[in-house]
Short mmCIF file of C-alpha atoms and ligand atoms in Angstrom, two decimals:
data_model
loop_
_atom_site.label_atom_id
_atom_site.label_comp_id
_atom_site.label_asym_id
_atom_site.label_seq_id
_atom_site.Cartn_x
_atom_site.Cartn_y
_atom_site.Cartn_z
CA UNK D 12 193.19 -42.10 34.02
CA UNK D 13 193.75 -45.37 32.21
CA UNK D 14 195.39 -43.48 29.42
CA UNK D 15 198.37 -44.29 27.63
CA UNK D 16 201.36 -41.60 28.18
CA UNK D 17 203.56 -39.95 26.24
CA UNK D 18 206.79 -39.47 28.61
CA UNK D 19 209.90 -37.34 27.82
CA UNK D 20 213.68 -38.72 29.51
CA UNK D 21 216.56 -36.04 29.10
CA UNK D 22 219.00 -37.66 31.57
CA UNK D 23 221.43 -38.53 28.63
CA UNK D 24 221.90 -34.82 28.10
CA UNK D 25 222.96 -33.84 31.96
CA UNK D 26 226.37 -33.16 33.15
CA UNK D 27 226.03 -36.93 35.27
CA UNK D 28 225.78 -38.34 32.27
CA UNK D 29 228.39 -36.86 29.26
CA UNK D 30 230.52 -34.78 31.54
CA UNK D 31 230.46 -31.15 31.67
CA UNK D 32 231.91 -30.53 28.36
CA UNK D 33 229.48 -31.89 26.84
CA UNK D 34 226.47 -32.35 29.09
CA UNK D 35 224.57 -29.86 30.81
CA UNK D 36 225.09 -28.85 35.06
CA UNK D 37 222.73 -28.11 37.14
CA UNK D 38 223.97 -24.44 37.33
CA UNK D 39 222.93 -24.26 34.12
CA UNK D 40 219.54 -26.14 34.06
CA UNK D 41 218.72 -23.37 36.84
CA UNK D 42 219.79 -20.79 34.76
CA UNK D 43 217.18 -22.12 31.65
CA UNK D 44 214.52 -22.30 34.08
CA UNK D 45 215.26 -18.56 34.90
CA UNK D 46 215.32 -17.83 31.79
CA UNK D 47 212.14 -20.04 30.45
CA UNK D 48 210.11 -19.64 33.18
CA UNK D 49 208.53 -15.97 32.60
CA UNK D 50 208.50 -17.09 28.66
CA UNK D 51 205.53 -20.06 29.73
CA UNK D 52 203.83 -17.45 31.51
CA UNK D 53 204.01 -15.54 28.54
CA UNK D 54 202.89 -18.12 26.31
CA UNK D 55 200.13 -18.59 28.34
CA UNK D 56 198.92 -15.12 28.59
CA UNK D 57 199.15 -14.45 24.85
CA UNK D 58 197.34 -18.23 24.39
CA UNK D 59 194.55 -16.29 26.71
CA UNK D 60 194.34 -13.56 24.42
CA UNK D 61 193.80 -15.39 21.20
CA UNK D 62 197.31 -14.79 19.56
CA UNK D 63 198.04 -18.14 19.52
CA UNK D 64 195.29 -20.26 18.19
CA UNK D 65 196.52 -23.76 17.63
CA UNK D 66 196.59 -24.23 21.32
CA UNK D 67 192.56 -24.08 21.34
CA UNK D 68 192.42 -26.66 18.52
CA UNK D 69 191.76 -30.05 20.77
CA UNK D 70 188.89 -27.81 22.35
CA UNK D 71 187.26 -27.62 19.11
CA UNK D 72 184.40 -30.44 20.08
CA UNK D 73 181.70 -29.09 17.05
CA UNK D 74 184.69 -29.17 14.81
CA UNK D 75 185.23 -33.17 15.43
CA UNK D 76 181.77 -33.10 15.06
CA UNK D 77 181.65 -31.86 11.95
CA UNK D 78 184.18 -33.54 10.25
CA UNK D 79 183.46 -37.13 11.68
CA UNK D 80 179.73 -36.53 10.39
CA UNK D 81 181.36 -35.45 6.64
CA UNK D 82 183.54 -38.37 7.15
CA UNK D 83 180.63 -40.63 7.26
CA UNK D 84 178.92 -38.47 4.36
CA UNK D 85 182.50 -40.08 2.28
CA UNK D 86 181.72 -43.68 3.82
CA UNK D 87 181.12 -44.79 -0.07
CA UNK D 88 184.77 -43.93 -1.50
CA UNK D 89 187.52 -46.16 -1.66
CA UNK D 90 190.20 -43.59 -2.82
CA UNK D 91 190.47 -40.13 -0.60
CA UNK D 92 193.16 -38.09 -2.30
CA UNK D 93 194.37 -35.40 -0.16
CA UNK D 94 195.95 -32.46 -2.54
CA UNK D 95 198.35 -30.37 -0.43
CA UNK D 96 201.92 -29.46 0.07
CA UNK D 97 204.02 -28.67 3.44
CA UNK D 98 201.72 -28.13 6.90
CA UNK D 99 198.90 -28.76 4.30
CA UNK D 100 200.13 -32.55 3.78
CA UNK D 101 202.95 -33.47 6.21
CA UNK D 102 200.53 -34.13 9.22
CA UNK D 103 197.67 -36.12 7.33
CA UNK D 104 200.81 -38.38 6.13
CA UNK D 105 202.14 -38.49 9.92
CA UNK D 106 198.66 -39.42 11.02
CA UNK D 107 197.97 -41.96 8.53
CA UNK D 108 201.38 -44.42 8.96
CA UNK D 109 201.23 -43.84 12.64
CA UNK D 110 197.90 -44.79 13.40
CA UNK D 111 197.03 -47.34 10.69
CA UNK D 112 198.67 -50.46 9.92
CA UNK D 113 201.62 -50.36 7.05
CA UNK D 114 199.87 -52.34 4.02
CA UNK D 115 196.57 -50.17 4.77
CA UNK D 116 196.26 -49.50 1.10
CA UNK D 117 197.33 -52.68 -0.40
CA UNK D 118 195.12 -54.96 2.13
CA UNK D 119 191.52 -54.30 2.45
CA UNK D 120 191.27 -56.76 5.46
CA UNK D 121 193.69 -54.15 7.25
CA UNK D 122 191.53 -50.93 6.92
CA UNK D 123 188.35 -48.87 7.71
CA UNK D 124 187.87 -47.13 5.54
CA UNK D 125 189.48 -46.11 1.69
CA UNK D 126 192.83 -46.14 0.88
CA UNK D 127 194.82 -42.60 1.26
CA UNK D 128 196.81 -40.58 -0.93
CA UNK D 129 198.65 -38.15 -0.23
CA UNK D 130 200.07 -35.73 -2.95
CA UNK D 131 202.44 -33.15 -1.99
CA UNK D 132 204.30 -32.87 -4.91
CA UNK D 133 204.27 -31.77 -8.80
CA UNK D 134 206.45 -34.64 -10.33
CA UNK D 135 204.76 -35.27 -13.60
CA UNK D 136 206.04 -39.02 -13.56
CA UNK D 137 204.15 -39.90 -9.94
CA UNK D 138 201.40 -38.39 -11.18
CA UNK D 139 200.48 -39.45 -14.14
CA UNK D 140 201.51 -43.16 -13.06
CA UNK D 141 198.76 -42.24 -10.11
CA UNK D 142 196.00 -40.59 -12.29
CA UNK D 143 196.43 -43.70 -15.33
CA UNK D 144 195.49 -45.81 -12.18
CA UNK D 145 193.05 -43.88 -10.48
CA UNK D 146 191.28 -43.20 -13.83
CA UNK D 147 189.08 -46.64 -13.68
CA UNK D 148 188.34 -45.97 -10.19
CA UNK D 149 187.32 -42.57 -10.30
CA UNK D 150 183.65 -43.00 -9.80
CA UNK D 151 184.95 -44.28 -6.18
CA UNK D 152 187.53 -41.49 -5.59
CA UNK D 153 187.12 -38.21 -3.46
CA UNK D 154 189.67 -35.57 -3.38
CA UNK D 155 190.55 -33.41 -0.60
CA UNK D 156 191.96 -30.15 -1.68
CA UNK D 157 193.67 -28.50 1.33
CA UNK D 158 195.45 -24.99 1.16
CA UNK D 159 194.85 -22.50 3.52
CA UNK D 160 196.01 -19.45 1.05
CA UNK D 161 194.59 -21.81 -1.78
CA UNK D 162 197.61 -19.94 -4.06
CA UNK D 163 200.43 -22.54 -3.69
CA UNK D 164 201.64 -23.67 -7.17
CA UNK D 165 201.29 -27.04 -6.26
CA UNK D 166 198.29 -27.42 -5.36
CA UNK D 167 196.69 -25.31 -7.60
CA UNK D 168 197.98 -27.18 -10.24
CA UNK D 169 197.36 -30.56 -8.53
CA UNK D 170 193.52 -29.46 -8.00
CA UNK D 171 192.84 -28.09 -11.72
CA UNK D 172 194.08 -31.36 -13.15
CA UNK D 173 191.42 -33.26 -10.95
CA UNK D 174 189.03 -31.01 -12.01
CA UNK D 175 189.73 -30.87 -15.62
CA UNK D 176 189.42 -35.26 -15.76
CA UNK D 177 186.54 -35.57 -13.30
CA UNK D 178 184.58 -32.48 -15.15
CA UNK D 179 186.04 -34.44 -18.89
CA UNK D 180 184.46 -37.69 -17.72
CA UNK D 181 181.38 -36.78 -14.87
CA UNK D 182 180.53 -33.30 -15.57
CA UNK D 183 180.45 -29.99 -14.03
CA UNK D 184 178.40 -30.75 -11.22
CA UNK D 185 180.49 -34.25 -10.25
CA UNK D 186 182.86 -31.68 -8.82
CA UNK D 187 180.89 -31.29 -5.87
CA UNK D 188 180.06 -34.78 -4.81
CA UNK D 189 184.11 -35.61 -5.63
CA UNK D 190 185.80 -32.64 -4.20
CA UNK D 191 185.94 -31.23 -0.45
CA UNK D 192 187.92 -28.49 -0.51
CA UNK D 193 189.92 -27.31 3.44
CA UNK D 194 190.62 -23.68 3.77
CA UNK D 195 190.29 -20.46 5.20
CA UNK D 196 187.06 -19.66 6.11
CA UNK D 197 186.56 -16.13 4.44
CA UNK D 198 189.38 -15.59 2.10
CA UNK D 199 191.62 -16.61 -1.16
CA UNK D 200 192.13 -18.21 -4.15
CA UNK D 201 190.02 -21.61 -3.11
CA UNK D 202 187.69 -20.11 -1.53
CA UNK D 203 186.72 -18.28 -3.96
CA UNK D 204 186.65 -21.53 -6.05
CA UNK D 205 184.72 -23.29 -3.09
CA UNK D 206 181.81 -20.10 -3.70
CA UNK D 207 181.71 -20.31 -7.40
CA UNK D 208 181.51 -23.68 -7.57
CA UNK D 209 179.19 -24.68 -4.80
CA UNK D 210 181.87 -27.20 -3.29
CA UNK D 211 181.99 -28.77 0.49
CA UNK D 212 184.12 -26.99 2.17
CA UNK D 213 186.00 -27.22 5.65
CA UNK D 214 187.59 -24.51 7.23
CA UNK D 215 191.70 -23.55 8.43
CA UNK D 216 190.91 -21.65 11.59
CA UNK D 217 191.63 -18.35 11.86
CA UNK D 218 195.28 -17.48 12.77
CA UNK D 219 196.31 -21.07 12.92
CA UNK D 220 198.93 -21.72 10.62
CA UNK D 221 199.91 -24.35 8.20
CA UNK D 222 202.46 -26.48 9.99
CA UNK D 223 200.30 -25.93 13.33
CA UNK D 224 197.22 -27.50 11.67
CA UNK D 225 197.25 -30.93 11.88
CA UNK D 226 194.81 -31.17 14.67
CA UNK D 227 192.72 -28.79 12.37
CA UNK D 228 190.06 -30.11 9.55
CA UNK D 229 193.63 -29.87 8.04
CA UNK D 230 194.57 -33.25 9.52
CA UNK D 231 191.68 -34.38 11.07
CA UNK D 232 189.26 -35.26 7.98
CA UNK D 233 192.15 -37.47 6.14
CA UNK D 234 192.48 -39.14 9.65
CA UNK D 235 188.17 -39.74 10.39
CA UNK D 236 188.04 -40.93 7.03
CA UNK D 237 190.47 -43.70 7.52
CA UNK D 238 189.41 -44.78 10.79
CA UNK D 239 191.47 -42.89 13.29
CA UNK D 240 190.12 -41.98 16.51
CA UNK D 241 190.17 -38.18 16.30
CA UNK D 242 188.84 -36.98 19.50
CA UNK D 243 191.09 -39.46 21.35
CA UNK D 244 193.97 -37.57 19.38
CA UNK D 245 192.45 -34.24 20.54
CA UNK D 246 192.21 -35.68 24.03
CA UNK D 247 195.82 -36.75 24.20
CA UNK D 248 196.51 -33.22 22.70
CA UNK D 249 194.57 -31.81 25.38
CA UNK D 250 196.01 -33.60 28.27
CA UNK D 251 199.11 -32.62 27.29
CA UNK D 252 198.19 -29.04 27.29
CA UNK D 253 198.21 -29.23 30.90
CA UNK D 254 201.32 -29.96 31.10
CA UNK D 255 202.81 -27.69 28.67
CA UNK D 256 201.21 -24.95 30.18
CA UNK D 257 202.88 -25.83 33.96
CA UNK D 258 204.85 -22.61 34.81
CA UNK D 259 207.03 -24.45 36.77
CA UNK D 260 210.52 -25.08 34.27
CA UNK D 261 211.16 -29.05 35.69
CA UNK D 262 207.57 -29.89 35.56
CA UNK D 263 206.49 -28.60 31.68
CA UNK D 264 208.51 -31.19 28.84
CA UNK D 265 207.66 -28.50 26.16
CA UNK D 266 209.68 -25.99 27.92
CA UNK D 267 212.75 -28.24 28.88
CA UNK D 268 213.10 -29.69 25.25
CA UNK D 269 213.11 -25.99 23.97
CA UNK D 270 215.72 -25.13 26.76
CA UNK D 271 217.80 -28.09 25.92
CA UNK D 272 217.95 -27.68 22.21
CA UNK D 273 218.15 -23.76 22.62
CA UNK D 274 221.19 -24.67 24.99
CA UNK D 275 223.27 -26.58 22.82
CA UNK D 276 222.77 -24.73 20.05
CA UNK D 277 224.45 -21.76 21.78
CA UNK D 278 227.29 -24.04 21.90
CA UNK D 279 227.77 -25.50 18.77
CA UNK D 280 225.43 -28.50 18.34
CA UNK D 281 223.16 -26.79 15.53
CA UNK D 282 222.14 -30.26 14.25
CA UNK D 283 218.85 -31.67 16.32
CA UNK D 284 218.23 -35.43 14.89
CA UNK D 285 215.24 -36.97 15.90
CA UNK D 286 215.48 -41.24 15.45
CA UNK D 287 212.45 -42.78 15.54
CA UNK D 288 212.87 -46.64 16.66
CA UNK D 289 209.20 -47.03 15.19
CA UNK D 290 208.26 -47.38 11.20
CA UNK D 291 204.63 -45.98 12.44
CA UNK D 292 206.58 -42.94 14.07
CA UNK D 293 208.91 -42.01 11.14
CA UNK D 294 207.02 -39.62 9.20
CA UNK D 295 206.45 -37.88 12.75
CA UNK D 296 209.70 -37.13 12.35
CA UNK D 297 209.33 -35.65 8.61
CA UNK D 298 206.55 -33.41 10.05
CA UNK D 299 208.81 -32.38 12.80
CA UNK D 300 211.72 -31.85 10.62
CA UNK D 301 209.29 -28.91 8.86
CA UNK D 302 207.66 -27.30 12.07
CA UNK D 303 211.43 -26.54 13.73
CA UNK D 304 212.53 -25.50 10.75
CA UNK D 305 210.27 -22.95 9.17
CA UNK D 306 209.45 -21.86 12.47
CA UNK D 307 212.96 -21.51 13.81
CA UNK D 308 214.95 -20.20 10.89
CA UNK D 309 214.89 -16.90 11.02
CA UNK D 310 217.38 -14.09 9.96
CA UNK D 311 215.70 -11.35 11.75
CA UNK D 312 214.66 -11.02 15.28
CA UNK D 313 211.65 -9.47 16.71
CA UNK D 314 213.73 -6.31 17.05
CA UNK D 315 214.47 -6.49 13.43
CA UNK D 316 217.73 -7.38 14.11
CA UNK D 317 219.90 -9.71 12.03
CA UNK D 318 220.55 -13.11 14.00
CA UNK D 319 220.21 -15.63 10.88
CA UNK D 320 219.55 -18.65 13.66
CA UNK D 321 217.84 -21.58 13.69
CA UNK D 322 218.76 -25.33 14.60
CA UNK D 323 218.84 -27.66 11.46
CA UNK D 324 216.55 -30.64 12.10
CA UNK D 325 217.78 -34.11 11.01
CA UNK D 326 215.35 -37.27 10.42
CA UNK D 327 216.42 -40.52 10.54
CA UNK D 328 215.06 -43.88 11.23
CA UNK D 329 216.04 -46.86 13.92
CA UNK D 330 217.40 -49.27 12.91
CA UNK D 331 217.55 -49.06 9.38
CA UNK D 332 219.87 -45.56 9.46
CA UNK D 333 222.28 -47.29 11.69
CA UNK D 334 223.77 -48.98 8.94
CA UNK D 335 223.78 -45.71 7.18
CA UNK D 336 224.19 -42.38 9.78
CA UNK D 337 225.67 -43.85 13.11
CA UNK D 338 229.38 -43.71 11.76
CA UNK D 339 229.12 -40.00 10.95
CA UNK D 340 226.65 -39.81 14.37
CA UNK D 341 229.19 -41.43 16.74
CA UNK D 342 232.62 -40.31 15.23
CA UNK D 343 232.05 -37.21 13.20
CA UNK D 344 231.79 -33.38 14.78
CA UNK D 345 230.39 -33.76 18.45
CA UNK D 346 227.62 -30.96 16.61
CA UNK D 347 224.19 -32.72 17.24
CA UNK D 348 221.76 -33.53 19.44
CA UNK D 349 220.02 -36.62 19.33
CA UNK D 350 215.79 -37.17 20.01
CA UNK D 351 214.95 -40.98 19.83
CA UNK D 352 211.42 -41.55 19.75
CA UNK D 353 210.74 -45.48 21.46
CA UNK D 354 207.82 -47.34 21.45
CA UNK D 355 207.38 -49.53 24.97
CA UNK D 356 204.68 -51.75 24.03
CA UNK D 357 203.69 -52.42 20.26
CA UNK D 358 200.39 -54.12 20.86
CA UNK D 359 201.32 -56.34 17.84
CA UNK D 360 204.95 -58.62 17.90
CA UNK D 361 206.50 -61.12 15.71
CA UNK D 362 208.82 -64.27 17.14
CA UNK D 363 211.88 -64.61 15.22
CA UNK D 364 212.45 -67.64 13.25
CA UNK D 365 214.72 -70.52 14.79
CA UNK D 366 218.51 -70.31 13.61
CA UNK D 367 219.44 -73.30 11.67
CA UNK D 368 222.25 -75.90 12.78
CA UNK D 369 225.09 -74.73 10.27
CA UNK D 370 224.29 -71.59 11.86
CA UNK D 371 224.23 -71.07 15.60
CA UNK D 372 226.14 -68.01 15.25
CA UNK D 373 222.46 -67.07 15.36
CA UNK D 374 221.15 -69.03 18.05
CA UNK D 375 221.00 -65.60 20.23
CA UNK D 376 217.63 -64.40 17.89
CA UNK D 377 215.97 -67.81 17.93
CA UNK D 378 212.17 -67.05 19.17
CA UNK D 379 213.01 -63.38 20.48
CA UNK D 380 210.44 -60.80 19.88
CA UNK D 381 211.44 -58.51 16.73
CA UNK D 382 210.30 -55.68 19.44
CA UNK D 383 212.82 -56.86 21.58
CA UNK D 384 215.58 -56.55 18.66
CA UNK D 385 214.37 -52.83 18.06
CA UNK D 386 214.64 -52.04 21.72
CA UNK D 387 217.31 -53.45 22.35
CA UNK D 388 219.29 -51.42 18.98
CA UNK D 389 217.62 -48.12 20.20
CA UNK D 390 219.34 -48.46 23.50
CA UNK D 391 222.41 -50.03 22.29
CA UNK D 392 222.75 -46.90 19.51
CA UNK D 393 222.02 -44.28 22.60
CA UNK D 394 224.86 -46.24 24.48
CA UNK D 395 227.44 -45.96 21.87
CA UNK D 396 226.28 -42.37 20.90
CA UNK D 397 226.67 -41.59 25.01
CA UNK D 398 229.98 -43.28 25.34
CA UNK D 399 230.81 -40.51 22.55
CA UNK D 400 229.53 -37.70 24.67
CA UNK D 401 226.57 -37.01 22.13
CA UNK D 402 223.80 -35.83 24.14
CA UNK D 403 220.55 -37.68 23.68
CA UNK D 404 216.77 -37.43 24.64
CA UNK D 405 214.27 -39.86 23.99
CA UNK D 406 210.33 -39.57 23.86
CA UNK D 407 208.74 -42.55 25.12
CA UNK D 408 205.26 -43.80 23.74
CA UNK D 409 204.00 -46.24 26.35
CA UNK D 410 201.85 -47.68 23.05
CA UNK D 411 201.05 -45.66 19.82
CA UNK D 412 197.69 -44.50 20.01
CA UNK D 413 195.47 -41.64 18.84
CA UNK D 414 196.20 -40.47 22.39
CA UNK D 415 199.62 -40.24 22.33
CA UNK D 416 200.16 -38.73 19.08
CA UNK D 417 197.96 -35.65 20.00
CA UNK D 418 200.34 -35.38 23.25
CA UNK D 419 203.19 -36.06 20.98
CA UNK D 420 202.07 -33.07 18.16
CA UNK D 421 201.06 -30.87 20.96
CA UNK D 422 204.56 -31.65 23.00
CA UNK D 423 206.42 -30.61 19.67
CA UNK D 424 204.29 -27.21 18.63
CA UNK D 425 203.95 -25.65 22.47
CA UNK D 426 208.58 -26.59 22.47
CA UNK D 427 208.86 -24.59 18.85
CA UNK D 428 206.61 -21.44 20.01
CA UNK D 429 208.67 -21.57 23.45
CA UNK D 430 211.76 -22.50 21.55
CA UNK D 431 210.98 -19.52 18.92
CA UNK D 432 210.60 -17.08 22.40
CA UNK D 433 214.32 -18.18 23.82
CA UNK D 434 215.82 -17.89 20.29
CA UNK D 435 213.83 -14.19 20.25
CA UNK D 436 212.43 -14.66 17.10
CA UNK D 437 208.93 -15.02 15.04
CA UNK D 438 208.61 -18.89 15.07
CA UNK D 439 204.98 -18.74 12.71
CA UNK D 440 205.56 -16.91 9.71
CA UNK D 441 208.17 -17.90 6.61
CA UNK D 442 209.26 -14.67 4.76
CA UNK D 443 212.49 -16.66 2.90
CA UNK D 444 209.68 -18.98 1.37
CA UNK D 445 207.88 -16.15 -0.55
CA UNK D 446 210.86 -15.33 -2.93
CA UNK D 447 211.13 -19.04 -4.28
CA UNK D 448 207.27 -18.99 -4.88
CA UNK D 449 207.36 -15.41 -6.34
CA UNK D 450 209.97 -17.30 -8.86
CA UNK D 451 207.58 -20.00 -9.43
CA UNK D 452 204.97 -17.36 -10.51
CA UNK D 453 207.63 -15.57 -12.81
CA UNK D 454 208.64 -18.58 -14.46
CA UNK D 455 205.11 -19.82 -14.94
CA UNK D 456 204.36 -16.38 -16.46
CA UNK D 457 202.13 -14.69 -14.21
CA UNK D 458 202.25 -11.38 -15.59
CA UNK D 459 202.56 -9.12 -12.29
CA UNK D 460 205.90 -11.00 -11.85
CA UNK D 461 207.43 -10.20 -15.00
CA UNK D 462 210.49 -8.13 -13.72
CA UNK D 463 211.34 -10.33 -11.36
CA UNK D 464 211.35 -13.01 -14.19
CA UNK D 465 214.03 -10.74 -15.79
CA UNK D 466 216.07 -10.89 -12.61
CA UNK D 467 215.88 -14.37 -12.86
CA UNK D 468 216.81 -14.99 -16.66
CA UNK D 469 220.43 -15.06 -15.86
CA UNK D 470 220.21 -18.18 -13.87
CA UNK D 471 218.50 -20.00 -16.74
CA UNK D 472 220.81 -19.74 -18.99
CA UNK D 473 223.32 -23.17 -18.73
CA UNK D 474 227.07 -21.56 -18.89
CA UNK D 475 228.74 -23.93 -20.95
CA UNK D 476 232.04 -23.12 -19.53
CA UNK D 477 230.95 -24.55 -16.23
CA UNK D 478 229.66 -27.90 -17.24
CA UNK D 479 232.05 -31.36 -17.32
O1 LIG H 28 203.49 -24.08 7.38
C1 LIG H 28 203.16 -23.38 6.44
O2 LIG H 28 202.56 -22.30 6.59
C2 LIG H 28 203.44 -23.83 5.03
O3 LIG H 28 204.17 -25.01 5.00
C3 LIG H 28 202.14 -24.04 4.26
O4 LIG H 28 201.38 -25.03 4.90
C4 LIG H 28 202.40 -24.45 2.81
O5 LIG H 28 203.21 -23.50 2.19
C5 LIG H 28 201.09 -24.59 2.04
O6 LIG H 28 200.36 -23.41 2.11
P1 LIG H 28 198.83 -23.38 1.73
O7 LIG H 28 198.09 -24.15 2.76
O8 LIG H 28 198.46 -21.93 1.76
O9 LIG H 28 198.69 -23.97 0.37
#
């Protein structure tokens, strides 16, 4: 098709490979196939029925619509501000570094469109360095305020400081042309707000939920605004629904990177790093890090049954963590399992400088590619981490494009729901998150959680006897 491809290598994880200690047999590999192969067939029935919405989401053609013609609606910003926190915020900020060039912000030459923001915390230092700043340039500045429930703490608060300075300096009815507001389409806090207030307003699809979003108005409006080729992302997405869908075990990547983690966490490797060699792909791997684990930490099974599983997912970044995780990687407990992400060709390159003569020590770099150097440290890491019997898979981007990254986000959420099936658990809802935000309310003061504000009082008191 002329299309660049997303391809996924797991021969570093087979018995050939690390030995059968450590690697996985063929026997074996049949008996995950056995085991996977009704759970596709499930997936894709319950897909059919509408349980599991996110894998219609790069069908949604009137959606890119939509948002690419309120993208050009923003064409007169130069701030977008995206207000969010966790699958509200982690995709836009995958989206943005992989797709647009690293000093986007800083050089206007190197962007097309405004510069992003993306706030997904409440750390009164950022931002109130970031609203002193944005204050002059307000006028210019649209905010995107994205929560599904439209409850969350954070970006609640986030969203009534914005209003508060652009209704102190613009007016009432400034909100409207400065805020777009992304969330569900008939219920909640914000959309309430959205109602009252008259605000544009994109919608969370129905049953799709936060950390499965990004190829929602979720991610995609962030991404149109700033350039990115959205229906090439929902294209890659798409093509690689066909193959996530394949029944057959060998054939479907989804299902044998949910087989091979599921595998080795059975026996003992409960740590699943994924190593981007690729600054673009790093906060892939922050995104990542979230969807596995909310999904896939879960005490109960769907039988209500205590099982308190769930893989812990690791990020780290080639080559800069080599110099800071590879010790514990290569020489510490034999308990991971290891996802490189490589890049094969990255359309741009830069030649090494020439070594001087005092030092020729470093003739061996003079007028290499740096992509050459990277390479060449992803495979040399995988070697060492091999000739350690560490199992490793790596995800190959023939180029980073919109195209692959909607294979690559689709690849990731089809291996957690089959993942979530083989660990027999719920893999899209996140119970153990409600108590910390019930807290959050109590502590605040919300009235209706004053007892458990009592419950908590203990735990704010400092006891002196314990501190050094
Ligand atoms: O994946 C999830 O469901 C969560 O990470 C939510 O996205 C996050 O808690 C924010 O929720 P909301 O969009 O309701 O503000």
């Amino acid at each position: 098709m002329g299309q660049h491809q997303l391809k996924f290598y797991y021969k570093n994880v087979t018995a050939g490979v690390l030995g059968k200690e450590h690697g996985i047999t063929e026997e074996q590999f049949k008996h995950l196939a056995a085991k996977s192969e009704p759970l596709i067939k499930q997936l894709n029935a319950d897909r059919k029925s509408g349980r599991i919405r996110y894998r219609d989401l790069p069908y949604q053609d009137k959606t890119a619509e939509q948002v690419k013609n309120i993208a050009e609606q923003f064409k007169w910003c130069r701030n977008f501000v995206v207000l969010g926190i966790g699958g509200s915020a982690l995709g836009n900020i995958a989206l943005q570094t992989a797709l647009n060039p690293y000093m986007y912000n800083l050089d206007a030459s190197q962007r097309k469109g405004p510069r992003l923001f993306v706030f997904d915390n409440v750390d009164p230092q950022q931002m109130s360095s970031f609203l002193n700043w944005l204050d002059g340039e307000l006028d210019k500045t649209v905010f995107n305020v994205i929560s599904k429930s439209g409850r969350t703490a954070e970006t609640a608060a986030q969203f009534l400081t914005v209003c508060k300075m652009l209704e102190g300096k613009f007016g009432r009815e400034a909100l409207k042309k400065h805020i777009i507001a992304t969330t569900d389409p008939k219920e909640g806090t914000l959309r309430k707000i959205v109602d009252e207030f008259g605000l544009r307003s994109l919608e969370v699809p129905d049953g799709v939920g936060g950390r499965f979003s990004v190829l929602s108005p979720v991610g995609l409006l962030s991404a149109a605004i700033c350039g990115i080729d959205i229906v090439q992302l929902l294209a890659g997405a798409a093509d690689m629904d066909k193959k996530v869908s394949d029944v057959n075990f060998y054939k479907n990547p989804a299902a044998v990177n949910a087989a091979i983690n599921y595998h080795y966490y059975n026996r003992n490797k409960r740590i699943s790093v994924m190593m981007p060699y690729s600054f673009a792909l790093k906060d892939l791997a922050d995104w990542y890090r979230q969807l596995w684990a909310e999904s896939l930490g879960k005490a109960k099974d769907l039988a209500g049954k205590d099982v308190f599983v769930g893989p812990t997912p690791v990020k780290a970044l080639g080559a800069t963590d080599q110099h800071s995780q590879v010790q514990l990687y290569r020489e510490g407990p034999n308990d991971k399992l290891f996802t490189f992400l490589a890049v094969e060709d990255f359309d741009i390159d830069v030649q090494i400088g020439p070594a001087p003569e005092v030092a020729l020590e470093l003739e061996y770099l003079t007028n290499q590619k740096m992509s050459r150097l990277l390479n060449s440290e992803k495979l040399a890491t995988e070697y060492a981490l091999i000739a350690s019997q560490r199992p490793c898979i790596t995800v190959i981007f023939e180029k980073i494009c919109p195209y692959t990254i909607g294979q690559f986000i689709y690849l990731f959420e089809t291996s957690t729901s089959i993942a979530g099936m083989l660990f027999g658990i719920n893999a899209y809802d996140q119970p153990a998150v409600e108590l910390g935000k019930e807290a959050t309310f109590a502590l605040m003061g919300k009235s209706e959680y004053a007892e458990l504000g009592e419950r908590i009082k203990p735990f704010a008191k400092i006891d002196d006897q314990f501190i050094i």
